[in-house]
Amino acid sequence: MIILDILFSLIFIVCAYRVRNLYAFNGGEKKLISLIFVVHTLVCFVATPILFNGGDAKGYWMVPKLFSYDQIWTAVKENPRPTQIMYLINYFFANVFGLSFLTGMLFYSFLGMWGFVLILATIKSFIPDLRVLRGAKVYGIPVYPLVFLLPNMHFWSVGIGKDTLLFFSVSLFMYSLLALGKRFVGMLVAVAIAYFLRPHVLLFMVAGFALPYVFSSRFNIIQKVLMGGAMLALFFPLLNSVLAFAKIEQLSTEHLESFHEGKAAALSVAGSGIDLSALPYPLQVLTFLFRPLFFDAHNVLAIVASIENLIQVFLVLFFLKNRFIRFIRKANFLIKGSFFYYMIGAIAFAPMMSNLGIIIREKNMLMPAFLIFVLAAIQFKRQQRYRYGR
């Protein structure tokens, strides 16, 4: 099995490095992707012992080794929960080939790296040469390529588990939207991953990226009605899946309050939560988006997360300060959809995610959209400055 581990490890590392060649990047952009690859791979090796000794990743890889395919498939059919689906996804590499946990990490690291490449390919649709972002600063902070090197974003996109798959799914979803006719298979893959692992994330994406179409002046009332009907046709089945996933019996104030209180109580017992129940709703959203900060930091990882969140605070302040409503109105559907998806996700997650670790993980699936609309806003501001001298 050692020979297979070495072989597959090399294959996954080479694939992570070479995946950039699937897309039309210039030499300067490939250098950036090489830098991202180095950081991403280093984080993978650092994260491997951490995730092996704590968290869900070890179970996702080791449990499939203990059961036959028929047993796992039966478990999926009887109870198609994300955990059982993860066992099924990992069965081939973990059981059939008997690959080690490290090799599994390198496979997921490849998927996470592919997600970063897809984000960059998506950004190239409205910034054809990413090198123009060199020198872009926000409050004196050089944002390019810094925003692609944030350690926590890489940490939660290298591990064996749902977080990496969802990061890849969101990135693939947005990239596929650019040319849906040619990338329909990619869209199906993205939708399938999100639907089976986190249906609420798919619901947020459908809502976020449908809104620009519904409110666009480019479409007449008949087209808007048709698109609105298609959106509703997708919305309600997804809503039922979300309610079943969250174990909420029906969509009512009483059931939602009960669900929220149950989550808060569980986090209180665990001793790892923040009591948000007394905070106004806007502060709950801000807590989800920008905590932990330094006053929350109790270890090295929390300090790193605090630095990253402070950078995100500066980026959001820049976005809000620079006529963001005008920018969103003028932006294309992909940038608008990214903004709406990010906001819908933050607004929906905020009341339920009061555990700092869960906050960081759940927010990571919003980061592809965040990178897209923030970098678009920075480029828009630079173009305005060059055009009008302001």
mmCIF file of C-alpha atoms in Angstrom:
data_model
loop_
_atom_site.group_PDB
_atom_site.id
_atom_site.type_symbol
_atom_site.label_atom_id
_atom_site.label_comp_id
_atom_site.label_asym_id
_atom_site.label_seq_id
_atom_site.Cartn_x
_atom_site.Cartn_y
_atom_site.Cartn_z
ATOM 1 C CA MET A 1 0.000 0.000 0.000
ATOM 2 C CA ILE A 2 2.970 2.317 0.523
ATOM 3 C CA ILE A 3 3.686 2.192 -3.209
ATOM 4 C CA LEU A 4 0.082 3.160 -3.989
ATOM 5 C CA ASP A 5 0.245 5.986 -1.439
ATOM 6 C CA ILE A 6 3.391 7.383 -3.041
ATOM 7 C CA LEU A 7 1.945 7.019 -6.542
ATOM 8 C CA PHE A 8 -1.411 8.651 -5.767
ATOM 9 C CA SER A 9 0.204 11.375 -3.638
ATOM 10 C CA LEU A 10 2.397 12.371 -6.582
ATOM 11 C CA ILE A 11 -0.595 12.242 -8.937
ATOM 12 C CA PHE A 12 -2.688 14.507 -6.687
ATOM 13 C CA ILE A 13 0.167 16.987 -6.163
ATOM 14 C CA VAL A 14 0.898 17.164 -9.901
ATOM 15 C CA CYS A 15 -2.817 17.560 -10.688
ATOM 16 C CA ALA A 16 -3.097 20.401 -8.160
ATOM 17 C CA TYR A 17 -0.142 22.143 -9.792
ATOM 18 C CA ARG A 18 -1.198 21.511 -13.394
ATOM 19 C CA VAL A 19 -4.931 22.211 -13.101
ATOM 20 C CA ARG A 20 -4.201 25.824 -14.066
ATOM 21 C CA ASN A 21 -3.405 24.611 -17.595
ATOM 22 C CA LEU A 22 -7.080 23.805 -18.143
ATOM 23 C CA TYR A 23 -7.788 27.541 -18.309
ATOM 24 C CA ALA A 24 -6.444 30.489 -20.320
ATOM 25 C CA PHE A 25 -4.057 32.137 -17.854
ATOM 26 C CA ASN A 26 -1.094 34.245 -18.930
ATOM 27 C CA GLY A 27 2.424 33.851 -17.557
ATOM 28 C CA GLY A 28 2.006 36.390 -14.766
ATOM 29 C CA GLU A 29 -1.228 34.809 -13.599
ATOM 30 C CA LYS A 30 0.355 31.357 -13.615
ATOM 31 C CA LYS A 31 3.065 32.661 -11.291
ATOM 32 C CA LEU A 32 0.350 33.765 -8.867
ATOM 33 C CA ILE A 33 -1.308 30.351 -9.113
ATOM 34 C CA SER A 34 2.061 28.716 -8.413
ATOM 35 C CA LEU A 35 2.347 30.821 -5.257
ATOM 36 C CA ILE A 36 -1.178 29.840 -4.211
ATOM 37 C CA PHE A 37 -0.269 26.196 -4.887
ATOM 38 C CA VAL A 38 2.796 26.391 -2.621
ATOM 39 C CA VAL A 39 0.811 27.960 0.233
ATOM 40 C CA HIS A 40 -2.100 25.572 -0.282
ATOM 41 C CA THR A 41 0.119 22.482 -0.250
ATOM 42 C CA LEU A 42 2.075 23.640 2.811
ATOM 43 C CA VAL A 43 -1.200 24.242 4.659
ATOM 44 C CA CYS A 44 -2.285 20.728 3.663
ATOM 45 C CA PHE A 45 0.775 19.164 5.295
ATOM 46 C CA VAL A 46 0.376 21.331 8.404
ATOM 47 C CA ALA A 47 -3.351 20.557 8.648
ATOM 48 C CA THR A 48 -2.941 16.784 8.276
ATOM 49 C CA PRO A 49 -1.860 15.984 11.881
ATOM 50 C CA ILE A 50 -4.273 18.595 13.253
ATOM 51 C CA LEU A 51 -7.303 17.118 11.486
ATOM 52 C CA PHE A 52 -6.193 13.538 12.122
ATOM 53 C CA ASN A 53 -6.172 14.168 15.867
ATOM 54 C CA GLY A 54 -9.427 16.111 16.011
ATOM 55 C CA GLY A 55 -12.533 16.812 13.969
ATOM 56 C CA ASP A 56 -14.573 14.848 11.454
ATOM 57 C CA ALA A 57 -11.905 14.304 8.791
ATOM 58 C CA LYS A 58 -10.417 11.203 10.412
ATOM 59 C CA GLY A 59 -13.807 9.496 10.617
ATOM 60 C CA TYR A 60 -14.686 10.384 7.028
ATOM 61 C CA TRP A 61 -11.554 8.568 5.844
ATOM 62 C CA MET A 62 -11.141 5.754 8.371
ATOM 63 C CA VAL A 63 -14.746 4.541 8.729
ATOM 64 C CA PRO A 64 -15.081 3.497 5.040
ATOM 65 C CA LYS A 65 -12.089 1.197 5.576
ATOM 66 C CA LEU A 66 -14.127 -0.834 8.089
ATOM 67 C CA PHE A 67 -17.202 -1.600 5.989
ATOM 68 C CA SER A 68 -18.057 -3.126 2.640
ATOM 69 C CA TYR A 69 -19.490 -1.125 -0.229
ATOM 70 C CA ASP A 70 -22.883 -2.820 0.206
ATOM 71 C CA GLN A 71 -23.017 -1.813 3.872
ATOM 72 C CA ILE A 72 -22.189 1.812 3.111
ATOM 73 C CA TRP A 73 -24.584 1.960 0.148
ATOM 74 C CA THR A 74 -27.368 0.512 2.298
ATOM 75 C CA ALA A 75 -26.670 3.154 4.959
ATOM 76 C CA VAL A 76 -26.868 5.893 2.311
ATOM 77 C CA LYS A 77 -30.190 4.573 0.955
ATOM 78 C CA GLU A 78 -31.707 4.251 4.428
ATOM 79 C CA ASN A 79 -30.370 7.532 5.787
ATOM 80 C CA PRO A 80 -28.887 9.782 3.078
ATOM 81 C CA ARG A 81 -27.263 12.196 5.504
ATOM 82 C CA PRO A 82 -24.037 14.054 4.624
ATOM 83 C CA THR A 83 -21.904 11.818 6.856
ATOM 84 C CA GLN A 84 -23.051 8.641 5.110
ATOM 85 C CA ILE A 85 -22.550 10.307 1.728
ATOM 86 C CA MET A 86 -18.997 11.264 2.720
ATOM 87 C CA TYR A 87 -18.307 7.612 3.542
ATOM 88 C CA LEU A 88 -19.536 6.666 0.071
ATOM 89 C CA ILE A 89 -17.427 9.345 -1.639
ATOM 90 C CA ASN A 90 -14.278 8.221 0.174
ATOM 91 C CA TYR A 91 -14.874 4.474 -0.100
ATOM 92 C CA PHE A 92 -13.054 4.008 -3.399
ATOM 93 C CA PHE A 93 -9.755 5.608 -2.347
ATOM 94 C CA ALA A 94 -9.876 4.715 1.353
ATOM 95 C CA ASN A 95 -11.078 1.108 1.137
ATOM 96 C CA VAL A 96 -10.435 -0.265 -2.356
ATOM 97 C CA PHE A 97 -6.955 1.239 -2.680
ATOM 98 C CA GLY A 98 -6.339 1.430 1.059
ATOM 99 C CA LEU A 99 -4.784 4.883 0.799
ATOM 100 C CA SER A 100 -3.532 6.649 3.910
ATOM 101 C CA PHE A 101 -5.074 9.684 5.574
ATOM 102 C CA LEU A 102 -2.283 11.913 4.193
ATOM 103 C CA THR A 103 -2.966 10.753 0.642
ATOM 104 C CA GLY A 104 -6.652 11.483 1.200
ATOM 105 C CA MET A 105 -5.730 14.974 2.376
ATOM 106 C CA LEU A 106 -3.717 15.517 -0.809
ATOM 107 C CA PHE A 107 -6.731 14.460 -2.896
ATOM 108 C CA TYR A 108 -8.974 16.969 -1.146
ATOM 109 C CA SER A 109 -6.201 19.560 -1.338
ATOM 110 C CA PHE A 110 -6.266 19.100 -5.115
ATOM 111 C CA LEU A 111 -10.020 19.812 -5.151
ATOM 112 C CA GLY A 112 -9.512 22.900 -2.992
ATOM 113 C CA MET A 113 -6.738 24.132 -5.289
ATOM 114 C CA TRP A 114 -9.020 23.570 -8.256
ATOM 115 C CA GLY A 115 -11.557 25.760 -6.477
ATOM 116 C CA PHE A 116 -9.036 28.623 -6.257
ATOM 117 C CA VAL A 117 -8.208 28.253 -9.954
ATOM 118 C CA LEU A 118 -11.922 28.396 -10.797
ATOM 119 C CA ILE A 119 -12.291 31.589 -8.754
ATOM 120 C CA LEU A 120 -9.414 33.191 -10.657
ATOM 121 C CA ALA A 121 -10.845 32.013 -13.983
ATOM 122 C CA THR A 122 -14.189 33.557 -13.014
ATOM 123 C CA ILE A 123 -12.572 36.866 -12.063
ATOM 124 C CA LYS A 124 -10.803 36.902 -15.448
ATOM 125 C CA SER A 125 -14.223 37.136 -17.086
ATOM 126 C CA PHE A 126 -14.426 40.786 -15.972
ATOM 127 C CA ILE A 127 -10.716 41.526 -15.345
ATOM 128 C CA PRO A 128 -9.078 39.920 -18.407
ATOM 129 C CA ASP A 129 -5.532 40.490 -17.135
ATOM 130 C CA LEU A 130 -5.285 39.983 -13.379
ATOM 131 C CA ARG A 131 -1.883 41.656 -13.348
ATOM 132 C CA VAL A 132 -3.655 45.032 -13.395
ATOM 133 C CA LEU A 133 -4.526 44.390 -9.736
ATOM 134 C CA ARG A 134 -0.871 44.617 -8.765
ATOM 135 C CA GLY A 135 -0.337 47.584 -6.516
ATOM 136 C CA ALA A 136 -3.997 47.756 -5.526
ATOM 137 C CA LYS A 137 -4.176 48.760 -1.869
ATOM 138 C CA VAL A 138 -6.994 49.153 0.619
ATOM 139 C CA TYR A 139 -6.091 51.390 3.558
ATOM 140 C CA GLY A 140 -2.444 50.764 2.756
ATOM 141 C CA ILE A 141 -2.843 46.966 2.613
ATOM 142 C CA PRO A 142 -1.771 45.356 -0.701
ATOM 143 C CA VAL A 143 -4.787 43.185 -1.461
ATOM 144 C CA TYR A 144 -3.402 41.337 -4.480
ATOM 145 C CA PRO A 145 -2.304 38.594 -4.155
ATOM 146 C CA LEU A 146 -2.764 38.720 -0.352
ATOM 147 C CA VAL A 147 -6.479 37.898 -0.471
ATOM 148 C CA PHE A 148 -5.704 34.552 -2.113
ATOM 149 C CA LEU A 149 -3.155 33.568 0.537
ATOM 150 C CA LEU A 150 -5.225 33.813 3.725
ATOM 151 C CA PRO A 151 -4.278 30.685 5.734
ATOM 152 C CA ASN A 152 -7.728 29.906 7.160
ATOM 153 C CA MET A 153 -9.281 29.927 3.716
ATOM 154 C CA HIS A 154 -6.719 27.317 2.686
ATOM 155 C CA PHE A 155 -7.020 25.362 5.945
ATOM 156 C CA TRP A 156 -10.731 24.761 5.364
ATOM 157 C CA SER A 157 -10.234 23.885 1.695
ATOM 158 C CA VAL A 158 -7.584 21.164 2.093
ATOM 159 C CA GLY A 159 -9.208 18.875 4.651
ATOM 160 C CA ILE A 160 -11.053 15.623 4.058
ATOM 161 C CA GLY A 161 -14.709 16.523 4.416
ATOM 162 C CA LYS A 162 -17.643 18.651 3.390
ATOM 163 C CA ASP A 163 -15.903 22.025 3.694
ATOM 164 C CA THR A 164 -13.451 21.392 0.858
ATOM 165 C CA LEU A 165 -16.121 19.866 -1.373
ATOM 166 C CA LEU A 166 -18.444 22.828 -0.810
ATOM 167 C CA PHE A 167 -15.665 25.340 -1.489
ATOM 168 C CA PHE A 168 -15.076 23.542 -4.788
ATOM 169 C CA SER A 169 -18.829 23.329 -5.468
ATOM 170 C CA VAL A 170 -19.448 27.062 -4.972
ATOM 171 C CA SER A 171 -16.444 27.957 -7.146
ATOM 172 C CA LEU A 172 -17.555 25.557 -9.897
ATOM 173 C CA PHE A 173 -21.152 26.839 -9.704
ATOM 174 C CA MET A 174 -20.081 30.433 -10.350
ATOM 175 C CA TYR A 175 -17.622 29.488 -13.091
ATOM 176 C CA SER A 176 -20.239 27.353 -14.855
ATOM 177 C CA LEU A 177 -22.733 30.231 -14.843
ATOM 178 C CA LEU A 178 -20.449 32.197 -17.176
ATOM 179 C CA ALA A 179 -21.250 29.829 -20.046
ATOM 180 C CA LEU A 180 -23.975 27.509 -18.836
ATOM 181 C CA GLY A 181 -24.556 25.926 -22.225
ATOM 182 C CA LYS A 182 -20.945 24.743 -22.505
ATOM 183 C CA ARG A 183 -20.485 24.015 -18.798
ATOM 184 C CA PHE A 184 -23.760 22.300 -18.007
ATOM 185 C CA VAL A 185 -22.012 19.167 -16.715
ATOM 186 C CA GLY A 186 -19.928 21.295 -14.363
ATOM 187 C CA MET A 187 -23.104 22.931 -13.083
ATOM 188 C CA LEU A 188 -24.682 19.521 -12.459
ATOM 189 C CA VAL A 189 -21.624 18.442 -10.450
ATOM 190 C CA ALA A 190 -21.683 21.666 -8.410
ATOM 191 C CA VAL A 191 -25.418 21.375 -7.726
ATOM 192 C CA ALA A 192 -25.170 17.688 -6.781
ATOM 193 C CA ILE A 193 -22.360 18.293 -4.282
ATOM 194 C CA ALA A 194 -24.178 21.171 -2.594
ATOM 195 C CA TYR A 195 -27.565 19.425 -2.620
ATOM 196 C CA PHE A 196 -26.383 16.239 -0.948
ATOM 197 C CA LEU A 197 -23.955 17.830 1.523
ATOM 198 C CA ARG A 198 -25.441 21.238 2.363
ATOM 199 C CA PRO A 199 -28.817 21.887 0.665
ATOM 200 C CA HIS A 200 -29.142 25.272 2.355
ATOM 201 C CA VAL A 201 -25.984 26.457 0.555
ATOM 202 C CA LEU A 202 -27.538 25.485 -2.775
ATOM 203 C CA LEU A 203 -30.692 27.349 -1.755
ATOM 204 C CA PHE A 204 -28.627 30.479 -1.022
ATOM 205 C CA MET A 205 -26.851 30.203 -4.392
ATOM 206 C CA VAL A 206 -30.078 29.726 -6.350
ATOM 207 C CA ALA A 207 -31.673 32.715 -4.608
ATOM 208 C CA GLY A 208 -28.575 34.913 -4.837
ATOM 209 C CA PHE A 209 -27.886 34.347 -8.521
ATOM 210 C CA ALA A 210 -31.554 34.430 -9.562
ATOM 211 C CA LEU A 211 -32.166 37.883 -8.074
ATOM 212 C CA PRO A 212 -30.049 39.766 -10.675
ATOM 213 C CA TYR A 213 -32.128 38.202 -13.449
ATOM 214 C CA VAL A 214 -35.465 38.958 -11.803
ATOM 215 C CA PHE A 215 -34.635 42.633 -11.185
ATOM 216 C CA SER A 216 -32.672 43.257 -14.383
ATOM 217 C CA SER A 217 -34.002 45.925 -16.754
ATOM 218 C CA ARG A 218 -32.719 43.842 -19.682
ATOM 219 C CA PHE A 219 -35.677 41.468 -19.419
ATOM 220 C CA ASN A 220 -39.353 42.156 -20.089
ATOM 221 C CA ILE A 221 -42.136 41.243 -17.692
ATOM 222 C CA ILE A 222 -42.860 37.896 -19.387
ATOM 223 C CA GLN A 223 -39.214 36.830 -19.151
ATOM 224 C CA LYS A 224 -39.108 37.896 -15.506
ATOM 225 C CA VAL A 225 -42.268 35.946 -14.710
ATOM 226 C CA LEU A 226 -40.822 32.850 -16.386
ATOM 227 C CA MET A 227 -37.531 33.193 -14.516
ATOM 228 C CA GLY A 228 -39.368 33.883 -11.271
ATOM 229 C CA GLY A 229 -41.474 30.766 -11.816
ATOM 230 C CA ALA A 230 -38.360 28.687 -12.480
ATOM 231 C CA MET A 231 -36.793 30.093 -9.328
ATOM 232 C CA LEU A 232 -39.853 29.163 -7.262
ATOM 233 C CA ALA A 233 -39.902 25.698 -8.816
ATOM 234 C CA LEU A 234 -36.377 25.182 -7.502
ATOM 235 C CA PHE A 235 -36.900 27.079 -4.256
ATOM 236 C CA PHE A 236 -39.625 25.009 -2.609
ATOM 237 C CA PRO A 237 -38.077 21.542 -3.157
ATOM 238 C CA LEU A 238 -34.795 22.947 -1.854
ATOM 239 C CA LEU A 239 -36.597 24.521 1.094
ATOM 240 C CA ASN A 240 -38.115 21.162 2.010
ATOM 241 C CA SER A 241 -34.653 19.596 1.846
ATOM 242 C CA VAL A 242 -33.235 22.339 4.049
ATOM 243 C CA LEU A 243 -35.995 21.889 6.640
ATOM 244 C CA ALA A 244 -35.459 18.126 6.630
ATOM 245 C CA PHE A 245 -31.705 18.633 6.888
ATOM 246 C CA ALA A 246 -32.132 20.957 9.872
ATOM 247 C CA LYS A 247 -34.801 18.644 11.347
ATOM 248 C CA ILE A 248 -37.397 21.437 11.406
ATOM 249 C CA GLU A 249 -40.891 20.009 11.040
ATOM 250 C CA GLN A 250 -42.422 22.986 9.294
ATOM 251 C CA LEU A 251 -41.633 26.575 8.403
ATOM 252 C CA SER A 252 -43.182 28.499 11.284
ATOM 253 C CA THR A 253 -42.022 31.030 13.850
ATOM 254 C CA GLU A 254 -42.393 28.510 16.677
ATOM 255 C CA HIS A 255 -40.359 25.794 14.951
ATOM 256 C CA LEU A 256 -37.622 28.197 13.855
ATOM 257 C CA GLU A 257 -37.349 29.659 17.360
ATOM 258 C CA SER A 258 -37.188 26.148 18.806
ATOM 259 C CA PHE A 259 -34.420 25.234 16.349
ATOM 260 C CA HIS A 260 -32.465 28.393 17.162
ATOM 261 C CA GLU A 261 -32.816 27.893 20.917
ATOM 262 C CA GLY A 262 -31.747 24.265 20.606
ATOM 263 C CA LYS A 263 -28.602 25.214 18.704
ATOM 264 C CA ALA A 264 -27.753 27.925 21.242
ATOM 265 C CA ALA A 265 -28.283 25.539 24.145
ATOM 266 C CA ALA A 266 -26.053 22.903 22.557
ATOM 267 C CA LEU A 267 -23.275 25.416 22.049
ATOM 268 C CA SER A 268 -23.657 26.654 25.603
ATOM 269 C CA VAL A 269 -23.249 23.132 26.930
ATOM 270 C CA ALA A 270 -20.190 22.626 24.747
ATOM 271 C CA GLY A 271 -18.673 25.784 26.160
ATOM 272 C CA SER A 272 -17.454 26.862 22.742
ATOM 273 C CA GLY A 273 -20.188 29.238 21.700
ATOM 274 C CA ILE A 274 -20.884 32.945 21.831
ATOM 275 C CA ASP A 275 -24.203 33.945 23.365
ATOM 276 C CA LEU A 276 -25.836 35.894 20.535
ATOM 277 C CA SER A 277 -29.397 35.666 21.775
ATOM 278 C CA ALA A 278 -29.233 39.043 23.540
ATOM 279 C CA LEU A 279 -27.547 40.824 20.610
ATOM 280 C CA PRO A 280 -29.503 42.829 18.026
ATOM 281 C CA TYR A 281 -29.781 41.028 14.719
ATOM 282 C CA PRO A 282 -27.317 43.340 12.861
ATOM 283 C CA LEU A 283 -24.682 42.547 15.498
ATOM 284 C CA GLN A 284 -25.339 38.840 15.037
ATOM 285 C CA VAL A 285 -24.561 39.243 11.330
ATOM 286 C CA LEU A 286 -21.397 41.235 12.075
ATOM 287 C CA THR A 287 -20.333 38.572 14.575
ATOM 288 C CA PHE A 288 -20.725 35.882 11.945
ATOM 289 C CA LEU A 289 -18.787 37.851 9.336
ATOM 290 C CA PHE A 290 -15.937 39.276 11.397
ATOM 291 C CA ARG A 291 -15.318 37.167 14.485
ATOM 292 C CA PRO A 292 -13.124 35.894 15.975
ATOM 293 C CA LEU A 293 -11.181 39.111 16.521
ATOM 294 C CA PHE A 294 -8.204 39.583 18.790
ATOM 295 C CA PHE A 295 -10.261 39.749 21.993
ATOM 296 C CA ASP A 296 -11.589 36.246 21.136
ATOM 297 C CA ALA A 297 -8.160 34.797 20.393
ATOM 298 C CA HIS A 298 -7.137 31.968 22.708
ATOM 299 C CA ASN A 299 -4.620 30.163 20.485
ATOM 300 C CA VAL A 300 -2.447 30.652 17.416
ATOM 301 C CA LEU A 301 -5.192 29.635 14.976
ATOM 302 C CA ALA A 302 -7.584 32.173 16.512
ATOM 303 C CA ILE A 303 -4.933 34.904 16.193
ATOM 304 C CA VAL A 304 -4.455 34.052 12.508
ATOM 305 C CA ALA A 305 -8.236 34.103 12.012
ATOM 306 C CA SER A 306 -8.391 37.483 13.768
ATOM 307 C CA ILE A 307 -5.816 38.964 11.383
ATOM 308 C CA GLU A 308 -7.752 37.643 8.397
ATOM 309 C CA ASN A 309 -11.042 38.983 9.734
ATOM 310 C CA LEU A 310 -9.475 42.401 10.287
ATOM 311 C CA ILE A 311 -8.369 42.396 6.642
ATOM 312 C CA GLN A 312 -11.922 41.495 5.645
ATOM 313 C CA VAL A 313 -13.251 44.359 7.784
ATOM 314 C CA PHE A 314 -11.039 46.785 5.835
ATOM 315 C CA LEU A 315 -12.174 45.299 2.522
ATOM 316 C CA VAL A 316 -15.860 45.597 3.440
ATOM 317 C CA LEU A 317 -15.367 49.182 4.669
ATOM 318 C CA PHE A 318 -13.705 50.008 1.351
ATOM 319 C CA PHE A 319 -16.609 48.396 -0.497
ATOM 320 C CA LEU A 320 -19.257 50.310 1.484
ATOM 321 C CA LYS A 321 -17.383 53.595 1.340
ATOM 322 C CA ASN A 322 -16.999 53.684 -2.439
ATOM 323 C CA ARG A 323 -20.562 54.091 -3.704
ATOM 324 C CA PHE A 324 -21.286 50.395 -3.478
ATOM 325 C CA ILE A 325 -24.954 50.753 -4.506
ATOM 326 C CA ARG A 326 -23.940 52.399 -7.772
ATOM 327 C CA PHE A 327 -21.297 49.723 -8.297
ATOM 328 C CA ILE A 328 -23.770 46.866 -7.735
ATOM 329 C CA ARG A 329 -26.292 48.477 -10.086
ATOM 330 C CA LYS A 330 -23.689 48.714 -12.856
ATOM 331 C CA ALA A 331 -22.114 45.304 -12.213
ATOM 332 C CA ASN A 332 -22.783 42.246 -14.353
ATOM 333 C CA PHE A 333 -25.070 39.440 -13.187
ATOM 334 C CA LEU A 334 -22.208 37.329 -11.808
ATOM 335 C CA ILE A 335 -20.881 40.091 -9.556
ATOM 336 C CA LYS A 336 -24.404 40.965 -8.426
ATOM 337 C CA GLY A 337 -25.175 37.316 -7.769
ATOM 338 C CA SER A 338 -21.966 36.907 -5.762
ATOM 339 C CA PHE A 339 -22.911 39.875 -3.596
ATOM 340 C CA PHE A 340 -26.482 38.641 -3.040
ATOM 341 C CA TYR A 341 -25.323 35.091 -2.276
ATOM 342 C CA TYR A 342 -22.799 36.416 0.254
ATOM 343 C CA MET A 343 -25.411 38.596 1.958
ATOM 344 C CA ILE A 344 -28.121 35.916 1.976
ATOM 345 C CA GLY A 345 -25.658 33.422 3.447
ATOM 346 C CA ALA A 346 -24.505 35.834 6.151
ATOM 347 C CA ILE A 347 -28.051 36.867 7.081
ATOM 348 C CA ALA A 348 -29.262 33.265 7.233
ATOM 349 C CA PHE A 349 -26.257 31.786 9.050
ATOM 350 C CA ALA A 350 -25.872 34.541 11.654
ATOM 351 C CA PRO A 351 -28.600 33.522 14.166
ATOM 352 C CA MET A 352 -27.564 29.858 14.192
ATOM 353 C CA MET A 353 -23.759 29.846 13.999
ATOM 354 C CA SER A 354 -22.420 31.078 17.334
ATOM 355 C CA ASN A 355 -19.521 28.629 17.664
ATOM 356 C CA LEU A 356 -16.288 30.299 16.538
ATOM 357 C CA GLY A 357 -14.963 27.184 14.835
ATOM 358 C CA ILE A 358 -18.228 26.605 12.988
ATOM 359 C CA ILE A 359 -18.382 30.293 12.017
ATOM 360 C CA ILE A 360 -14.971 30.090 10.326
ATOM 361 C CA ARG A 361 -15.899 26.870 8.520
ATOM 362 C CA GLU A 362 -19.323 27.990 7.327
ATOM 363 C CA LYS A 363 -18.051 31.397 6.241
ATOM 364 C CA ASN A 364 -15.443 29.730 4.036
ATOM 365 C CA MET A 365 -18.125 28.615 1.583
ATOM 366 C CA LEU A 366 -19.041 32.295 1.128
ATOM 367 C CA MET A 367 -15.441 33.334 0.428
ATOM 368 C CA PRO A 368 -15.437 32.607 -3.342
ATOM 369 C CA ALA A 369 -18.278 35.095 -3.757
ATOM 370 C CA PHE A 370 -16.586 37.581 -1.399
ATOM 371 C CA LEU A 371 -13.363 37.514 -3.426
ATOM 372 C CA ILE A 372 -15.257 38.052 -6.665
ATOM 373 C CA PHE A 373 -17.327 41.102 -5.715
ATOM 374 C CA VAL A 374 -14.614 42.745 -3.586
ATOM 375 C CA LEU A 375 -11.932 42.498 -6.289
ATOM 376 C CA ALA A 376 -14.482 43.697 -8.849
ATOM 377 C CA ALA A 377 -15.216 46.713 -6.619
ATOM 378 C CA ILE A 378 -11.506 47.480 -6.244
ATOM 379 C CA GLN A 379 -11.008 47.350 -10.011
ATOM 380 C CA PHE A 380 -14.125 49.502 -10.555
ATOM 381 C CA LYS A 381 -12.724 52.130 -8.171
ATOM 382 C CA ARG A 382 -9.346 52.107 -9.931
ATOM 383 C CA GLN A 383 -11.023 52.542 -13.317
ATOM 384 C CA GLN A 384 -13.080 55.457 -11.975
ATOM 385 C CA ARG A 385 -9.932 57.070 -10.607
ATOM 386 C CA TYR A 386 -8.085 56.735 -13.915
ATOM 387 C CA ARG A 387 -11.080 57.944 -15.913
ATOM 388 C CA TYR A 388 -12.152 60.892 -13.777
ATOM 389 C CA GLY A 389 -9.034 61.560 -11.717
ATOM 390 C CA ARG A 390 -10.683 60.871 -8.342
#
